[in-house]
Amino acid sequence: MLGNYYTFPELLIWVPLVMGLVTLFIRNSGGAKLVSLFSTFITLGVSIIALNYSDPAKASEFWNYNNVSYYWLRYLGASFTLGLNGPGFLFTFLTTLVFVLTLLISGRQEYEKPNIFYGLLLFWQAAIMGVFTALDALVLFFFWTLALLIPFFLMGKWGDSWKFGFALRYFIYLFTGAVLLLAAILFLYPATVPVITDSVHSFTITALYSSPFSIRVQVWAFGLMTLAFLPLIPVFPFHTWFPGAVVRSPYPVAMIVSALLVTMGAFAFVRWGIPLLPVGFAKFQKVLIILALISVVYSGFIALVQDDLKRLAAWASIAHIGLAVLGIFLGNADGLKGGIFELFNHGIVVTALWMVVYIIEDITGERRISSLGGLYRKAPFLTIFSLLIFLGFTGTPMTGSFHAGWMVFTGMSGDWWLLIPAGAGVLVMLLFMLNMLSKVFFGSMSEAVMSARKMSLLQTIALVVIVVAIVGLGVYPDFVTKLLEIPVANMLKGIGG
Amino acid sequence: MNAIVISAFWGILMMLGGVVFKNKYHPKYLAITGVIVLIALNLLEFFTGPLIELPVFDMLKTSSFGLHFNTIAFTATLFILLLNGKEFKELGLHVSEYFGLIFFALIGVAIATSYNTLLLLLLGIELMVVPLYFLTGINYGNLKNSEASLKFFLTGAFFSAVIIMGITLIYGGNQLGSFYINFIALGKTDVNPLIMAGMILMLVGMAFKVSAAPFHFWAPDVYDGTPSVISSFLSTIMQTAAFVAFFRLFKTTFGQIQHEWQLLIIILIVASLLIGNITSVFQQSVKRMLAYSAIAHMGFLLMGILPSTDLATEGVILYIAAYTLATLGMYGVIGRMQDYTLEGFNGLGKKAPRLAFFTTIFLLSLTGIPLTAGFLGKFYILLQVATLEGMEWLILLSVLNIVLAAVYYFRIIRAMYFRPVTDEERGDVKGIPLLIFGIIALLTVLLGIMPDILTSWIYY
């Protein structure tokens, strides 16, 4: 079988990397699209096969399939260690799925220098995979920075306008976070006990989990990690880069930033921040919960008054992920499980939302709500699917968000001061979604809608896939929750995640 | 030892060759041959020992660290000679003398990395900078160039005097009355006011030679005023060789009394990082910006003096290699630009895609982005500083300085790729320079993944 020769985390990184290199040499636009789509399908296949080896009860049996470690800078105590476990399976699967959908949906768009555009997209996929599979702090920092660097080029070169310098602003903002992550790693390093015998200290996650950090180190390192991760998620008040950057990015980049890059930030809390530094987390927990709550409510209200659909999707994304990190910051079993589940959902429903926005702009050439209306007569199929997607976004029963939201709210039970704003946040989410739905799809037909063209077949397929995923998670939430039981239990026991 | 003899010999050969050669290119070929011979013999000494044993009375003592650095410096010289074909044509009649002076400067480099007495330290530093005083003024029709040369000479001579004063005080202050750095090697007890004063004077003088703030004022004017070939020689080989001399001095002679000088070095580090990076942000000329950022890089390198572990030495070597490669690559790029302000780089990605690609790699390395040597160099040093007590604030400060560096380096990347072309003039790099740029970029990435291929040799 596949896993006997190559481990899954390796394949998930190497396939997009190598195919990205191949894509760089295909000058032809159609060829570049085809090769990159092919590559994302291969990675999707790999991650689906990997899911067959994901049963946590048989983790030791499948160890060789899911973990790999090479010597690398061994005298520093680092090693190139990759591994998949609970949430790792979920988010690598999410990454592959989102990339497939992104490429499917934007198939009609032509980009200048397509070979470099699609090549960079595939490199980006490899870097994001690296973040989700890294089990060594230095490897994490490597992939983290690369995952932030590549969109700088994508945004700047293929973005809407170069005048504002937003790509540089985006990069400087998040690179500051990345170097603070580096500082946090450097603070932890001298206090670690090595696993590899060649070095005095170590960067591997097992060494970090088993090292006794003093309270001072924990507070400092967790504070720095928080400053590194919060801007990426993005949580109020560190969200200012986000709407501007995604609005001016090309659609594939905007979709991946708001579905995967932000997930990376929250995932880093689950894998590194919280289980590694429980005392530090306890010190900051209240502040983090309050920031997440503000994030949900505040960005929900801002989404309510947006006219630009892209901007609305950006603010909706901040509101939605706010709910997910709120669950994670609650720090109890239900909250963590619900939060991680909601994070997975976030990737799917936000991709779906971006797809709807993209298709609307693609077929009508317009993305301002005020100049749209009555789209249901032109695109009934899109209308039905958009309705399902919006319901999935707001957490209606029979969708994945419902289960996740239920668990998050169960996690807050007893704390009325949390429940009221969080509930209000969900209500606002419902409100802005319905508002957009009624104004865009119903009412009288506008000029832009009259001349709308048809959806492409690939776009239809992508919509069907994403709606099946949303409903599927609602019908069969065990797909996610069974992977989370053991990691969450371990996190709560303080022995890693 | 080989390097000193050969570069002296070759320097004289070049001087005499000036009489014989009629063709302008022949001196260049001879010089390139000379540097290759120099690298080969230096490697031979590294692996098997010197060819010629000179009676130096133990005043020179080669170490694997010093020889290793020599290899880097000589290879960098080779790259500079091969990269800058066009610039040499503008030198006029003095082509052979020009190359001869470079070889004389290389003697200084070889002495500065292997001195064993304070006198030879002075001799090495002077041999290195005196030819460079001439070289900075090589384009003597140009006023800016003459200003740079004069400024460099006057300030350089003054600070050499400061170093001499420091050496004198240390000579008078130690009980043995010796210049040998091993004999002077101070214990924790025998510090007296004379020694302390001498040490501070030497610190100031050497800080000037490595252009660490607040003794950096000469550097931007000099680097900006001279042709970019000479700037690249100054800011890579001269600065790093002076740093190696600095490093050896403080690790041997003053190694035991680190608590006395640690604070002074930290002040130099903080000042260099902040002044270098903040001033760079406001520069419009890329050449001047590189000069200011060189100050910041020296701040980072100086951090390598604080911890005394082998890994810190590895980090210093790696940082020197990364900085040298990327900087001489950048000066090579600047030498090819008609307009080396930030606007001049607009749309370079379209006009000269290969040159823009190499520039991007060099800039990423200078910033310290993973997958390039620049990151691992910074990382090795920071990691060793992290193991010291009470250095958290310094680490925070230096990582935030990486962000400041990203601001101005990434502006060039933005100009190259995101801004439209201002003039339609095309001219991409090709031929031997393309090969050399490729090698430099490849080495930069390779050292960013496998630094061991370079650093493990210091244990040889």
GROMACS .gro file of N, CA and C in nm, chain A residues 306-359:
model
  162
  306GLN      N    1  -2.241   4.627   0.453
  306GLN     CA    2  -2.153   4.630   0.337
  306GLN      C    3  -2.232   4.629   0.207
  307ASP      N    4  -2.180   4.698   0.108
  307ASP     CA    5  -2.243   4.697  -0.023
  307ASP      C    6  -2.165   4.606  -0.118
  308ASP      N    7  -2.034   4.602  -0.099
  308ASP     CA    8  -1.949   4.519  -0.183
  308ASP      C    9  -1.957   4.374  -0.133
  309LEU      N   10  -1.992   4.283  -0.224
  309LEU     CA   11  -2.006   4.143  -0.182
  309LEU      C   12  -1.875   4.084  -0.131
  310LYS      N   13  -1.763   4.125  -0.192
  310LYS     CA   14  -1.634   4.071  -0.149
  310LYS      C   15  -1.605   4.115  -0.006
  311ARG      N   16  -1.633   4.242   0.022
  311ARG     CA   17  -1.611   4.295   0.155
  311ARG      C   18  -1.702   4.225   0.256
  312LEU      N   19  -1.826   4.199   0.212
  312LEU     CA   20  -1.920   4.129   0.300
  312LEU      C   21  -1.867   3.991   0.333
  313ALA      N   22  -1.817   3.921   0.231
  313ALA     CA   23  -1.763   3.787   0.256
  313ALA      C   24  -1.646   3.794   0.353
  314ALA      N   25  -1.564   3.899   0.339
  314ALA     CA   26  -1.449   3.912   0.429
  314ALA      C   27  -1.495   3.930   0.573
  315TRP      N   28  -1.589   4.022   0.595
  315TRP     CA   29  -1.634   4.045   0.733
  315TRP      C   30  -1.710   3.925   0.786
  316ALA      N   31  -1.788   3.859   0.700
  316ALA     CA   32  -1.860   3.740   0.743
  316ALA      C   33  -1.761   3.633   0.788
  317SER      N   34  -1.649   3.627   0.715
  317SER     CA   35  -1.548   3.528   0.750
  317SER      C   36  -1.491   3.557   0.889
  318ILE      N   37  -1.466   3.685   0.918
  318ILE     CA   38  -1.413   3.718   1.051
  318ILE      C   39  -1.514   3.680   1.158
  319ALA      N   40  -1.641   3.709   1.132
  319ALA     CA   41  -1.745   3.678   1.231
  319ALA      C   42  -1.753   3.529   1.255
  320HIS      N   43  -1.748   3.452   1.145
  320HIS     CA   44  -1.767   3.309   1.158
  320HIS      C   45  -1.651   3.243   1.231
  321ILE      N   46  -1.529   3.283   1.196
  321ILE     CA   47  -1.416   3.218   1.263
  321ILE      C   48  -1.407   3.265   1.407
  322GLY      N   49  -1.464   3.383   1.436
  322GLY     CA   50  -1.469   3.429   1.576
  322GLY      C   51  -1.540   3.327   1.663
  323LEU      N   52  -1.648   3.271   1.610
  323LEU     CA   53  -1.723   3.171   1.686
  323LEU      C   54  -1.638   3.047   1.710
  324ALA      N   55  -1.561   3.008   1.607
  324ALA     CA   56  -1.477   2.889   1.620
  324ALA      C   57  -1.369   2.909   1.726
  325VAL      N   58  -1.300   3.023   1.720
  325VAL     CA   59  -1.193   3.041   1.819
  325VAL      C   60  -1.251   3.065   1.957
  326LEU      N   61  -1.373   3.119   1.962
  326LEU     CA   62  -1.439   3.133   2.092
  326LEU      C   63  -1.451   2.996   2.158
  327GLY      N   64  -1.495   2.897   2.079
  327GLY     CA   65  -1.505   2.762   2.131
  327GLY      C   66  -1.370   2.711   2.179
  328ILE      N   67  -1.266   2.735   2.099
  328ILE     CA   68  -1.133   2.685   2.137
  328ILE      C   69  -1.086   2.752   2.265
  329PHE      N   70  -1.111   2.882   2.277
  329PHE     CA   71  -1.062   2.955   2.395
  329PHE      C   72  -1.139   2.917   2.521
  330LEU      N   73  -1.259   2.856   2.506
  330LEU     CA   74  -1.331   2.815   2.626
  330LEU      C   75  -1.250   2.712   2.704
  331GLY      N   76  -1.176   2.629   2.631
  331GLY     CA   77  -1.081   2.541   2.698
  331GLY      C   78  -1.142   2.419   2.764
  332ASN      N   79  -1.274   2.396   2.752
  332ASN     CA   80  -1.330   2.271   2.806
  332ASN      C   81  -1.360   2.176   2.691
  333ALA      N   82  -1.398   2.052   2.725
  333ALA     CA   83  -1.407   1.948   2.623
  333ALA      C   84  -1.504   1.988   2.512
  334ASP      N   85  -1.625   2.032   2.552
  334ASP     CA   86  -1.724   2.067   2.451
  334ASP      C   87  -1.677   2.184   2.366
  335GLY      N   88  -1.623   2.284   2.434
  335GLY     CA   89  -1.578   2.404   2.363
  335GLY      C   90  -1.470   2.371   2.262
  336LEU      N   91  -1.372   2.292   2.306
  336LEU     CA   92  -1.262   2.259   2.216
  336LEU      C   93  -1.310   2.179   2.096
  337LYS      N   94  -1.391   2.075   2.126
  337LYS     CA   95  -1.440   1.991   2.017
  337LYS      C   96  -1.524   2.074   1.921
  338GLY      N   97  -1.616   2.152   1.980
  338GLY     CA   98  -1.701   2.235   1.895
  338GLY      C   99  -1.620   2.337   1.818
  339GLY      N  100  -1.521   2.394   1.884
  339GLY     CA  101  -1.440   2.496   1.819
  339GLY      C  102  -1.363   2.440   1.701
  340ILE      N  103  -1.302   2.322   1.720
  340ILE     CA  104  -1.225   2.264   1.610
  340ILE      C  105  -1.318   2.223   1.497
  341PHE      N  106  -1.434   2.168   1.535
  341PHE     CA  107  -1.534   2.130   1.435
  341PHE      C  108  -1.578   2.255   1.358
  342GLU      N  109  -1.602   2.363   1.431
  342GLU     CA  110  -1.646   2.487   1.366
  342GLU      C  111  -1.537   2.542   1.275
  343LEU      N  112  -1.413   2.519   1.314
  343LEU     CA  113  -1.300   2.563   1.232
  343LEU      C  114  -1.301   2.488   1.099
  344PHE      N  115  -1.325   2.357   1.108
  344PHE     CA  116  -1.333   2.276   0.987
  344PHE      C  117  -1.448   2.324   0.900
  345ASN      N  118  -1.563   2.349   0.966
  345ASN     CA  119  -1.678   2.403   0.896
  345ASN      C  120  -1.648   2.535   0.831
  346HIS      N  121  -1.573   2.616   0.904
  346HIS     CA  122  -1.539   2.749   0.855
  346HIS      C  123  -1.474   2.738   0.718
  347GLY      N  124  -1.378   2.647   0.709
  347GLY     CA  125  -1.311   2.629   0.581
  347GLY      C  126  -1.410   2.600   0.471
  348ILE      N  127  -1.509   2.516   0.502
  348ILE     CA  128  -1.602   2.475   0.397
  348ILE      C  129  -1.704   2.584   0.365
  349VAL      N  130  -1.767   2.641   0.470
  349VAL     CA  131  -1.875   2.736   0.438
  349VAL      C  132  -1.819   2.868   0.385
  350VAL      N  133  -1.700   2.906   0.429
  350VAL     CA  134  -1.645   3.031   0.377
  350VAL      C  135  -1.603   3.013   0.232
  351THR      N  136  -1.547   2.895   0.201
  351THR     CA  137  -1.519   2.867   0.060
  351THR      C  138  -1.648   2.875  -0.020
  352ALA      N  139  -1.755   2.816   0.036
  352ALA     CA  140  -1.883   2.817  -0.035
  352ALA      C  141  -1.931   2.960  -0.056
  353LEU      N  142  -1.919   3.043   0.049
  353LEU     CA  143  -1.963   3.182   0.039
  353LEU      C  144  -1.884   3.255  -0.070
  354TRP      N  145  -1.753   3.235  -0.070
  354TRP     CA  146  -1.669   3.299  -0.171
  354TRP      C  147  -1.705   3.251  -0.310
  355MET      N  148  -1.742   3.120  -0.318
  355MET     CA  149  -1.779   3.066  -0.448
  355MET      C  150  -1.903   3.136  -0.500
  356VAL      N  151  -2.001   3.155  -0.411
  356VAL     CA  152  -2.124   3.222  -0.452
  356VAL      C  153  -2.092   3.364  -0.499
  357VAL      N  154  -2.010   3.435  -0.420
  357VAL     CA  155  -1.975   3.571  -0.457
  357VAL      C  156  -1.902   3.573  -0.591
  358TYR      N  157  -1.811   3.478  -0.606
  358TYR     CA  158  -1.735   3.474  -0.731
  358TYR      C  159  -1.825   3.446  -0.850
  359ILE      N  160  -1.916   3.349  -0.832
  359ILE     CA  161  -2.003   3.313  -0.946
  359ILE      C  162  -2.092   3.433  -0.981
   0.00000   0.00000   0.00000
